[in-house]
Structure formats: C-alpha cells, structure tokens
Amino acid sequence: MAPRCQVLPLHPHEARDAPAALLVVTMLHTPARPELVAPLTALLDDWRGGEGCIVHIRRFSREPHSPGRSGHPGTEAMPCAVPLPGERVVTTHTDDAFVDTDLDSWLHRHGISHLVLAGVTTLGTISTLARHAQCLGFSVTVLADACAEDELTDRSGVHWQAETMHGLGLALLERQGVEVLSVEELCRDC
C-alpha cells in the first residue's frame, strides 16, 4: 500500500467550512501568551461563523505534582480559547493528540480531510500533530501568528529566542509540505 502522506491545497475561503476542522492546541493560562489573544479571538470568531468543526486539544501531565496536571492553577483554557458547547475537547498526555485518543477516527467519521492548527508549541505539539496528520491522509495548514514557541537554552549554553525557534519550526513544517498562513490570509475571503 502506498503511503498516505500528501498535501492538498486549501483555498482560504474554504477554511472554515466542512470538510475542515480547526484544532486549537494547548491554549492554557500558563504560560501567558498575550501575543496570541488577538489572532486566536479573530480566528475563533470567524471559524464559529462557518460550518467547520472546532477541536480543542488539551495536553496535561500525568505527573502527580506537575504544575501541568489537570486541575492545577494555570491549566484552564485562556479566556479567548474557552470551548463553546458543541466544540469537541480532546485530552492527551503526549505531544501527539492522535496517540491514545479517538481523534483520528472522530475526524474521519465527520468527513474531515483538512486540519488547520493554532496553538503551542510550534516545534512541539503543533509540529508533531501536523506531521502525524499528514501521514494519516489529512492536508494541514498551520497559522503562523496563532502559534508560538518557547525560548530555549541548548546543552552548549546557546540561548535561542522564542521568535527564532518559532520561525525555524514554521520553516521546517513548510519544507515538509505543511501550508503556513496567517490568520488574516486564512480568514480574509471567508
């Protein structure tokens, strides 16, 4: 059987309507991401005006004393990304929401063929989810201004700014065939 990894172009005016789903990934209160509030608010307002599905991916730690464990302060959704009634919520404990969840079967059962990703982190959950989705046969768009990455100091002591890490993550995704757009590019023709 041939691999199912392929990319199908999405026209912006089709983005918020079936067979597309918006996946809002790990948009929790901590750490604060003020730069994402305006693009996420615009994106969700626009998407909710269409017929596409919205899926909120919530990643929590399984470690008993971790601040990232469900129910701890800061693990509630940011006010701009609170799921509304009828929007699906998938909880995962890994960077890949397709692992140990019914996300893949749920998306296919609802006729979804294209995923639009927003959230954190670009090189972590967003990248993992985008690449796995492609291999499952979905076409994928990542929204550059509705995603973010953390800064990092590597094992050599080199400090990498969050913006540099984010840009690198987007470039790698584009090189792998993921469409990268801004929220404005996606929504302007909706």
Tab-separated table of N, CA and C in Angstrom, residues 46-189:
chain	number	residue	atom	x	y	z
A	46	ASP	N	-14.329	34.037	13.566
A	46	ASP	CA	-14.597	33.785	12.161
A	46	ASP	C	-14.994	32.324	11.933
A	47	TRP	N	-14.235	31.402	12.522
A	47	TRP	CA	-14.488	29.979	12.297
A	47	TRP	C	-15.866	29.579	12.808
A	48	ARG	N	-16.244	30.137	13.944
A	48	ARG	CA	-17.551	29.806	14.519
A	48	ARG	C	-18.697	30.307	13.649
A	49	GLY	N	-18.413	31.200	12.705
A	49	GLY	CA	-19.426	31.672	11.770
A	49	GLY	C	-19.598	30.770	10.569
A	50	GLY	N	-18.793	29.731	10.467
A	50	GLY	CA	-18.876	28.797	9.347
A	50	GLY	C	-19.443	27.463	9.787
A	51	GLU	N	-19.142	26.443	9.006
A	51	GLU	CA	-19.680	25.116	9.282
A	51	GLU	C	-18.609	24.122	9.692
A	52	GLY	N	-17.354	24.554	9.777
A	52	GLY	CA	-16.280	23.636	10.138
A	52	GLY	C	-16.296	23.289	11.613
A	53	CYS	N	-15.704	22.153	11.928
A	53	CYS	CA	-15.604	21.695	13.319
A	53	CYS	C	-14.475	22.429	14.037
A	54	ILE	N	-14.619	22.563	15.343
A	54	ILE	CA	-13.547	23.077	16.190
A	54	ILE	C	-13.242	22.009	17.225
A	55	VAL	N	-11.953	21.663	17.329
A	55	VAL	CA	-11.492	20.678	18.301
A	55	VAL	C	-10.440	21.347	19.170
A	56	HIS	N	-10.636	21.308	20.471
A	56	HIS	CA	-9.670	21.855	21.425
A	56	HIS	C	-8.824	20.697	21.938
A	57	ILE	N	-7.511	20.791	21.739
A	57	ILE	CA	-6.579	19.771	22.213
A	57	ILE	C	-5.979	20.280	23.517
A	58	ARG	N	-6.176	19.534	24.585
A	58	ARG	CA	-5.638	19.931	25.890
A	58	ARG	C	-4.623	18.883	26.318
A	59	ARG	N	-3.381	19.328	26.496
A	59	ARG	CA	-2.306	18.417	26.901
A	59	ARG	C	-2.004	18.636	28.374
A	60	PHE	N	-2.098	17.559	29.139
A	60	PHE	CA	-1.826	17.621	30.568
A	60	PHE	C	-0.763	16.597	30.942
A	61	SER	N	-0.017	16.913	31.980
A	61	SER	CA	0.979	15.992	32.516
A	61	SER	C	0.290	14.905	33.338
A	62	ARG	N	0.912	13.734	33.381
A	62	ARG	CA	0.435	12.653	34.246
A	62	ARG	C	1.159	12.652	35.590
A	63	GLU	N	2.216	13.461	35.688
A	63	GLU	CA	3.000	13.506	36.923
A	63	GLU	C	2.150	14.094	38.046
A	64	PRO	N	2.077	13.420	39.203
A	64	PRO	CA	1.171	13.861	40.268
A	64	PRO	C	1.415	15.275	40.788
A	65	HIS	N	2.650	15.735	40.804
A	65	HIS	CA	2.947	17.054	41.372
A	65	HIS	C	3.300	18.094	40.304
A	66	SER	N	3.078	17.765	39.058
A	66	SER	CA	3.407	18.683	37.966
A	66	SER	C	2.428	19.853	37.927
A	67	PRO	N	2.938	21.078	37.684
A	67	PRO	CA	2.020	22.211	37.507
A	67	PRO	C	1.189	22.079	36.230
A	68	GLY	N	1.564	21.164	35.339
A	68	GLY	CA	0.820	20.942	34.107
A	68	GLY	C	-0.240	19.863	34.228
A	69	ARG	N	-0.502	19.403	35.435
A	69	ARG	CA	-1.518	18.377	35.651
A	69	ARG	C	-2.904	19.034	35.666
A	70	SER	N	-3.870	18.372	35.089
A	70	SER	CA	-5.239	18.889	35.028
A	70	SER	C	-5.734	19.270	36.417
A	71	GLY	N	-6.383	20.427	36.493
A	71	GLY	CA	-6.936	20.896	37.751
A	71	GLY	C	-6.026	21.816	38.531
A	72	HIS	N	-4.753	21.893	38.162
A	72	HIS	CA	-3.834	22.805	38.841
A	72	HIS	C	-4.022	24.219	38.300
A	73	PRO	N	-3.721	25.241	39.121
A	73	PRO	CA	-3.849	26.627	38.648
A	73	PRO	C	-3.043	26.847	37.361
A	74	GLY	N	-3.647	27.537	36.418
A	74	GLY	CA	-2.983	27.830	35.152
A	74	GLY	C	-3.275	26.831	34.057
A	75	THR	N	-3.963	25.726	34.381
A	75	THR	CA	-4.247	24.728	33.347
A	75	THR	C	-5.631	24.896	32.722
A	76	GLU	N	-6.352	25.926	33.134
A	76	GLU	CA	-7.634	26.198	32.489
A	76	GLU	C	-7.366	26.920	31.162
A	77	ALA	N	-8.317	26.843	30.253
A	77	ALA	CA	-8.152	27.467	28.939
A	77	ALA	C	-8.068	28.985	29.071
A	78	MET	N	-7.255	29.605	28.200
A	78	MET	CA	-7.229	31.063	28.129
A	78	MET	C	-8.646	31.542	27.799
A	79	PRO	N	-9.068	32.695	28.326
A	79	PRO	CA	-10.432	33.174	28.057
A	79	PRO	C	-10.774	33.244	26.564
A	80	CYS	N	-9.805	33.568	25.724
A	80	CYS	CA	-10.079	33.668	24.284
A	80	CYS	C	-10.233	32.302	23.623
A	81	ALA	N	-9.882	31.222	24.330
A	81	ALA	CA	-9.900	29.888	23.726
A	81	ALA	C	-10.756	28.896	24.510
A	82	VAL	N	-11.715	29.392	25.256
A	82	VAL	CA	-12.600	28.507	26.014
A	82	VAL	C	-13.535	27.791	25.039
A	83	PRO	N	-13.610	26.465	25.119
A	83	PRO	CA	-14.520	25.734	24.233
A	83	PRO	C	-15.978	26.113	24.484
A	84	LEU	N	-16.718	26.251	23.406
A	84	LEU	CA	-18.154	26.506	23.496
A	84	LEU	C	-18.906	25.177	23.417
A	85	PRO	N	-20.158	25.147	23.862
A	85	PRO	CA	-20.943	23.922	23.737
A	85	PRO	C	-20.946	23.431	22.289
A	86	GLY	N	-20.744	22.146	22.121
A	86	GLY	CA	-20.704	21.545	20.794
A	86	GLY	C	-19.316	21.440	20.201
A	87	GLU	N	-18.343	22.126	20.782
A	87	GLU	CA	-16.964	22.018	20.303
A	87	GLU	C	-16.287	20.865	21.039
A	88	ARG	N	-15.625	20.036	20.298
A	88	ARG	CA	-15.000	18.833	20.866
A	88	ARG	C	-13.751	19.201	21.653
A	89	VAL	N	-13.536	18.498	22.769
A	89	VAL	CA	-12.326	18.646	23.569
A	89	VAL	C	-11.654	17.279	23.646
A	90	VAL	N	-10.379	17.229	23.252
A	90	VAL	CA	-9.592	16.001	23.316
A	90	VAL	C	-8.470	16.227	24.318
A	91	THR	N	-8.368	15.343	25.284
A	91	THR	CA	-7.306	15.437	26.281
A	91	THR	C	-6.238	14.408	25.961
A	92	THR	N	-4.982	14.855	25.996
A	92	THR	CA	-3.860	13.972	25.714
A	92	THR	C	-2.767	14.194	26.751
A	93	HIS	N	-1.857	13.237	26.824
A	93	HIS	CA	-0.730	13.337	27.748
A	93	HIS	C	0.590	13.304	26.988
A	94	THR	N	0.523	13.470	25.664
A	94	THR	CA	1.720	13.487	24.823
A	94	THR	C	1.626	14.670	23.864
A	95	ASP	N	2.699	14.895	23.101
A	95	ASP	CA	2.676	15.939	22.072
A	95	ASP	C	1.799	15.556	20.888
A	96	ASP	N	1.373	14.310	20.813
A	96	ASP	CA	0.623	13.819	19.665
A	96	ASP	C	-0.795	13.441	20.079
A	97	ALA	N	-1.748	14.284	19.741
A	97	ALA	CA	-3.143	14.044	20.123
A	97	ALA	C	-3.777	12.887	19.364
A	98	PHE	N	-3.055	12.289	18.412
A	98	PHE	CA	-3.558	11.095	17.744
A	98	PHE	C	-3.236	9.834	18.546
A	99	VAL	N	-2.334	9.925	19.519
A	99	VAL	CA	-1.920	8.770	20.314
A	99	VAL	C	-2.850	8.615	21.511
A	100	ASP	N	-3.390	7.424	21.668
A	100	ASP	CA	-4.249	7.072	22.803
A	100	ASP	C	-5.508	7.932	22.906
A	101	THR	N	-5.993	8.434	21.771
A	101	THR	CA	-7.272	9.153	21.724
A	101	THR	C	-8.045	8.651	20.506
A	102	ASP	N	-9.271	9.090	20.384
A	102	ASP	CA	-10.074	8.725	19.210
A	102	ASP	C	-10.103	9.846	18.172
A	103	LEU	N	-9.134	10.766	18.236
A	103	LEU	CA	-9.153	11.940	17.354
A	103	LEU	C	-9.200	11.554	15.878
A	104	ASP	N	-8.335	10.646	15.444
A	104	ASP	CA	-8.289	10.254	14.033
A	104	ASP	C	-9.638	9.690	13.578
A	105	SER	N	-10.168	8.749	14.320
A	105	SER	CA	-11.441	8.137	13.908
A	105	SER	C	-12.586	9.151	13.964
A	106	TRP	N	-12.565	10.042	14.963
A	106	TRP	CA	-13.612	11.058	15.067
A	106	TRP	C	-13.571	11.992	13.857
A	107	LEU	N	-12.374	12.455	13.477
A	107	LEU	CA	-12.239	13.347	12.318
A	107	LEU	C	-12.708	12.658	11.043
A	108	HIS	N	-12.271	11.422	10.829
A	108	HIS	CA	-12.689	10.698	9.629
A	108	HIS	C	-14.195	10.426	9.638
A	109	ARG	N	-14.738	10.092	10.786
A	109	ARG	CA	-16.177	9.837	10.901
A	109	ARG	C	-16.992	11.077	10.531
A	110	HIS	N	-16.426	12.260	10.768
A	110	HIS	CA	-17.106	13.513	10.443
A	110	HIS	C	-16.716	14.059	9.066
A	111	GLY	N	-16.019	13.259	8.281
A	111	GLY	CA	-15.693	13.652	6.912
A	111	GLY	C	-14.633	14.725	6.799
A	112	ILE	N	-13.828	14.911	7.831
A	112	ILE	CA	-12.793	15.944	7.825
A	112	ILE	C	-11.595	15.461	7.013
A	113	SER	N	-11.128	16.299	6.094
A	113	SER	CA	-9.942	15.963	5.301
A	113	SER	C	-8.837	17.003	5.438
A	114	HIS	N	-9.156	18.143	6.052
A	114	HIS	CA	-8.166	19.213	6.203
A	114	HIS	C	-8.173	19.727	7.637
A	115	LEU	N	-6.972	19.886	8.206
A	115	LEU	CA	-6.826	20.396	9.565
A	115	LEU	C	-6.116	21.735	9.537
A	116	VAL	N	-6.621	22.675	10.311
A	116	VAL	CA	-5.998	23.983	10.499
A	116	VAL	C	-5.575	24.041	11.960
A	117	LEU	N	-4.272	24.268	12.200
A	117	LEU	CA	-3.724	24.205	13.553
A	117	LEU	C	-3.344	25.578	14.081
A	118	ALA	N	-3.688	25.802	15.341
A	118	ALA	CA	-3.298	27.010	16.064
A	118	ALA	C	-2.970	26.597	17.486
A	119	GLY	N	-1.983	27.262	18.102
A	119	GLY	CA	-1.679	26.960	19.493
A	119	GLY	C	-0.197	26.859	19.765
A	120	VAL	N	0.142	26.066	20.764
A	120	VAL	CA	1.533	25.937	21.203
A	120	VAL	C	1.874	24.466	21.422
A	121	THR	N	3.107	24.147	21.297
A	121	THR	CA	4.238	24.930	20.822
A	121	THR	C	4.561	24.543	19.391
A	122	THR	N	5.125	25.471	18.642
A	122	THR	CA	5.373	25.257	17.221
A	122	THR	C	6.242	24.036	16.962
A	123	LEU	N	7.356	23.921	17.678
A	123	LEU	CA	8.276	22.798	17.466
A	123	LEU	C	7.877	21.550	18.244
A	124	GLY	N	6.907	21.654	19.133
A	124	GLY	CA	6.466	20.512	19.927
A	124	GLY	C	5.165	19.954	19.398
A	125	THR	N	4.085	20.271	20.084
A	125	THR	CA	2.784	19.695	19.776
A	125	THR	C	2.297	20.044	18.372
A	126	ILE	N	2.459	21.281	17.936
A	126	ILE	CA	1.984	21.680	16.601
A	126	ILE	C	2.708	20.879	15.517
A	127	SER	N	4.033	20.830	15.578
A	127	SER	CA	4.820	20.105	14.582
A	127	SER	C	4.490	18.614	14.589
A	128	THR	N	4.436	18.020	15.768
A	128	THR	CA	4.142	16.590	15.877
A	128	THR	C	2.765	16.281	15.313
A	129	LEU	N	1.793	17.071	15.687
A	129	LEU	CA	0.422	16.869	15.224
A	129	LEU	C	0.314	17.062	13.709
A	130	ALA	N	0.962	18.094	13.183
A	130	ALA	CA	0.912	18.368	11.738
A	130	ALA	C	1.510	17.216	10.937
A	131	ARG	N	2.675	16.749	11.352
A	131	ARG	CA	3.339	15.678	10.600
A	131	ARG	C	2.568	14.364	10.693
A	132	HIS	N	2.060	14.045	11.870
A	132	HIS	CA	1.280	12.813	12.010
A	132	HIS	C	-0.016	12.913	11.200
A	133	ALA	N	-0.651	14.068	11.218
A	133	ALA	CA	-1.882	14.262	10.451
A	133	ALA	C	-1.645	14.034	8.960
A	134	GLN	N	-0.529	14.542	8.439
A	134	GLN	CA	-0.211	14.314	7.026
A	134	GLN	C	-0.103	12.823	6.730
A	135	CYS	N	0.545	12.090	7.615
A	135	CYS	CA	0.725	10.657	7.400
A	135	CYS	C	-0.581	9.882	7.522
A	136	LEU	N	-1.571	10.472	8.144
A	136	LEU	CA	-2.894	9.854	8.236
A	136	LEU	C	-3.796	10.263	7.077
A	137	GLY	N	-3.262	11.081	6.163
A	137	GLY	CA	-4.015	11.457	4.975
A	137	GLY	C	-4.688	12.812	5.022
A	138	PHE	N	-4.476	13.583	6.080
A	138	PHE	CA	-5.050	14.923	6.169
A	138	PHE	C	-4.135	15.932	5.489
A	139	SER	N	-4.703	16.946	4.864
A	139	SER	CA	-3.907	18.103	4.474
A	139	SER	C	-3.914	19.037	5.678
A	140	VAL	N	-2.839	19.835	5.822
A	140	VAL	CA	-2.647	20.600	7.056
A	140	VAL	C	-2.226	22.029	6.752
A	141	THR	N	-2.826	22.972	7.472
A	141	THR	CA	-2.407	24.371	7.477
A	141	THR	C	-2.074	24.748	8.912
A	142	VAL	N	-0.931	25.401	9.105
A	142	VAL	CA	-0.549	25.939	10.410
A	142	VAL	C	-0.627	27.455	10.313
A	143	LEU	N	-1.243	28.079	11.297
A	143	LEU	CA	-1.410	29.532	11.304
A	143	LEU	C	-0.271	30.173	12.092
A	144	ALA	N	0.642	30.806	11.366
A	144	ALA	CA	1.887	31.317	11.939
A	144	ALA	C	1.666	32.269	13.106
A	145	ASP	N	0.725	33.196	12.963
A	145	ASP	CA	0.525	34.194	14.018
A	145	ASP	C	-0.422	33.727	15.118
A	146	ALA	N	-0.926	32.508	15.005
A	146	ALA	CA	-1.767	31.933	16.054
A	146	ALA	C	-1.063	30.760	16.727
A	147	CYS	N	0.255	30.697	16.535
A	147	CYS	CA	1.093	29.688	17.180
A	147	CYS	C	2.264	30.396	17.849
A	148	ALA	N	2.879	29.732	18.796
A	148	ALA	CA	4.030	30.319	19.485
A	148	ALA	C	4.952	29.208	19.957
A	149	GLU	N	6.169	29.605	20.240
A	149	GLU	CA	7.196	28.680	20.734
A	149	GLU	C	7.868	29.315	21.935
A	150	ASP	N	8.501	28.501	22.753
A	150	ASP	CA	9.229	28.987	23.924
A	150	ASP	C	10.687	29.235	23.571
A	151	GLU	N	11.346	30.080	24.367
A	151	GLU	CA	12.790	30.240	24.213
A	151	GLU	C	13.465	28.994	24.769
A	152	LEU	N	14.735	28.823	24.418
A	152	LEU	CA	15.440	27.602	24.787
A	152	LEU	C	16.920	27.887	24.946
A	153	THR	N	17.528	27.300	25.938
A	153	THR	CA	18.978	27.286	26.048
A	153	THR	C	19.406	25.852	25.812
A	154	ASP	N	20.251	25.637	24.792
A	154	ASP	CA	20.636	24.273	24.453
A	154	ASP	C	21.745	23.766	25.376
A	155	ARG	N	22.157	22.530	25.175
A	155	ARG	CA	23.138	21.911	26.071
A	155	ARG	C	24.516	22.534	25.968
A	156	SER	N	24.753	23.317	24.911
A	156	SER	CA	26.023	24.035	24.763
A	156	SER	C	25.971	25.410	25.419
A	157	GLY	N	24.810	25.763	25.961
A	157	GLY	CA	24.653	27.061	26.601
A	157	GLY	C	24.207	28.168	25.668
A	158	VAL	N	23.927	27.831	24.408
A	158	VAL	CA	23.459	28.824	23.443
A	158	VAL	C	21.977	29.092	23.706
A	159	HIS	N	21.639	30.378	23.801
A	159	HIS	CA	20.252	30.771	24.053
A	159	HIS	C	19.563	31.083	22.726
A	160	TRP	N	18.414	30.491	22.515
A	160	TRP	CA	17.619	30.682	21.305
A	160	TRP	C	16.339	31.421	21.680
A	161	GLN	N	16.117	32.569	21.054
A	161	GLN	CA	14.922	33.373	21.305
A	161	GLN	C	13.676	32.626	20.816
A	162	ALA	N	12.562	32.881	21.468
A	162	ALA	CA	11.303	32.237	21.105
A	162	ALA	C	10.935	32.504	19.645
A	163	GLU	N	11.149	33.741	19.181
A	163	GLU	CA	10.803	34.092	17.796
A	163	GLU	C	11.644	33.301	16.795
A	164	THR	N	12.921	33.095	17.125
A	164	THR	CA	13.807	32.312	16.256
A	164	THR	C	13.346	30.862	16.206
A	165	MET	N	13.025	30.307	17.361
A	165	MET	CA	12.555	28.924	17.431
A	165	MET	C	11.241	28.764	16.650
A	166	HIS	N	10.342	29.719	16.810
A	166	HIS	CA	9.052	29.693	16.112
A	166	HIS	C	9.265	29.744	14.597
A	167	GLY	N	10.115	30.672	14.146
A	167	GLY	CA	10.400	30.790	12.716
A	167	GLY	C	11.015	29.526	12.147
A	168	LEU	N	11.933	28.925	12.889
A	168	LEU	CA	12.553	27.673	12.453
A	168	LEU	C	11.499	26.574	12.346
A	169	GLY	N	10.633	26.488	13.347
A	169	GLY	CA	9.583	25.476	13.316
A	169	GLY	C	8.675	25.620	12.108
A	170	LEU	N	8.283	26.850	11.797
A	170	LEU	CA	7.425	27.091	10.628
A	170	LEU	C	8.144	26.745	9.332
A	171	ALA	N	9.430	27.111	9.237
A	171	ALA	CA	10.210	26.806	8.031
A	171	ALA	C	10.321	25.297	7.824
A	172	LEU	N	10.552	24.561	8.898
A	172	LEU	CA	10.644	23.103	8.790
A	172	LEU	C	9.312	22.497	8.370
A	173	LEU	N	8.228	23.001	8.910
A	173	LEU	CA	6.913	22.491	8.521
A	173	LEU	C	6.627	22.769	7.046
A	174	GLU	N	6.937	23.992	6.590
A	174	GLU	CA	6.732	24.317	5.167
A	174	GLU	C	7.553	23.405	4.275
A	175	ARG	N	8.789	23.148	4.689
A	175	ARG	CA	9.654	22.273	3.891
A	175	ARG	C	9.072	20.866	3.805
A	176	GLN	N	8.309	20.465	4.809
A	176	GLN	CA	7.701	19.133	4.829
A	176	GLN	C	6.315	19.113	4.189
A	177	GLY	N	5.928	20.225	3.554
A	177	GLY	CA	4.682	20.252	2.805
A	177	GLY	C	3.472	20.757	3.559
A	178	VAL	N	3.673	21.297	4.758
A	178	VAL	CA	2.565	21.884	5.510
A	178	VAL	C	2.368	23.311	5.021
A	179	GLU	N	1.130	23.692	4.773
A	179	GLU	CA	0.830	25.065	4.373
A	179	GLU	C	0.916	25.963	5.606
A	180	VAL	N	1.619	27.088	5.491
A	180	VAL	CA	1.727	28.051	6.588
A	180	VAL	C	1.113	29.364	6.118
A	181	LEU	N	0.111	29.838	6.857
A	181	LEU	CA	-0.582	31.086	6.544
A	181	LEU	C	-0.719	31.913	7.815
A	182	SER	N	-1.113	33.170	7.662
A	182	SER	CA	-1.512	33.987	8.810
A	182	SER	C	-3.022	33.830	8.986
A	183	VAL	N	-3.524	34.237	10.145
A	183	VAL	CA	-4.973	34.217	10.374
A	183	VAL	C	-5.672	35.097	9.346
A	184	GLU	N	-5.101	36.262	9.062
A	184	GLU	CA	-5.710	37.170	8.083
A	184	GLU	C	-5.787	36.521	6.703
A	185	GLU	N	-4.709	35.861	6.277
A	185	GLU	CA	-4.723	35.188	4.972
A	185	GLU	C	-5.794	34.106	4.929
A	186	LEU	N	-5.951	33.386	6.002
A	186	LEU	CA	-6.930	32.306	6.044
A	186	LEU	C	-8.358	32.842	6.035
A	187	CYS	N	-8.593	33.905	6.794
A	187	CYS	CA	-9.969	34.382	7.021
A	187	CYS	C	-10.446	35.472	6.073
A	188	ARG	N	-9.561	36.119	5.352
A	188	ARG	CA	-9.980	37.306	4.598
A	188	ARG	C	-11.049	37.033	3.559
A	189	ASP	N	-11.074	35.840	3.002
A	189	ASP	CA	-12.068	35.539	1.978
A	189	ASP	C	-13.237	34.714	2.497
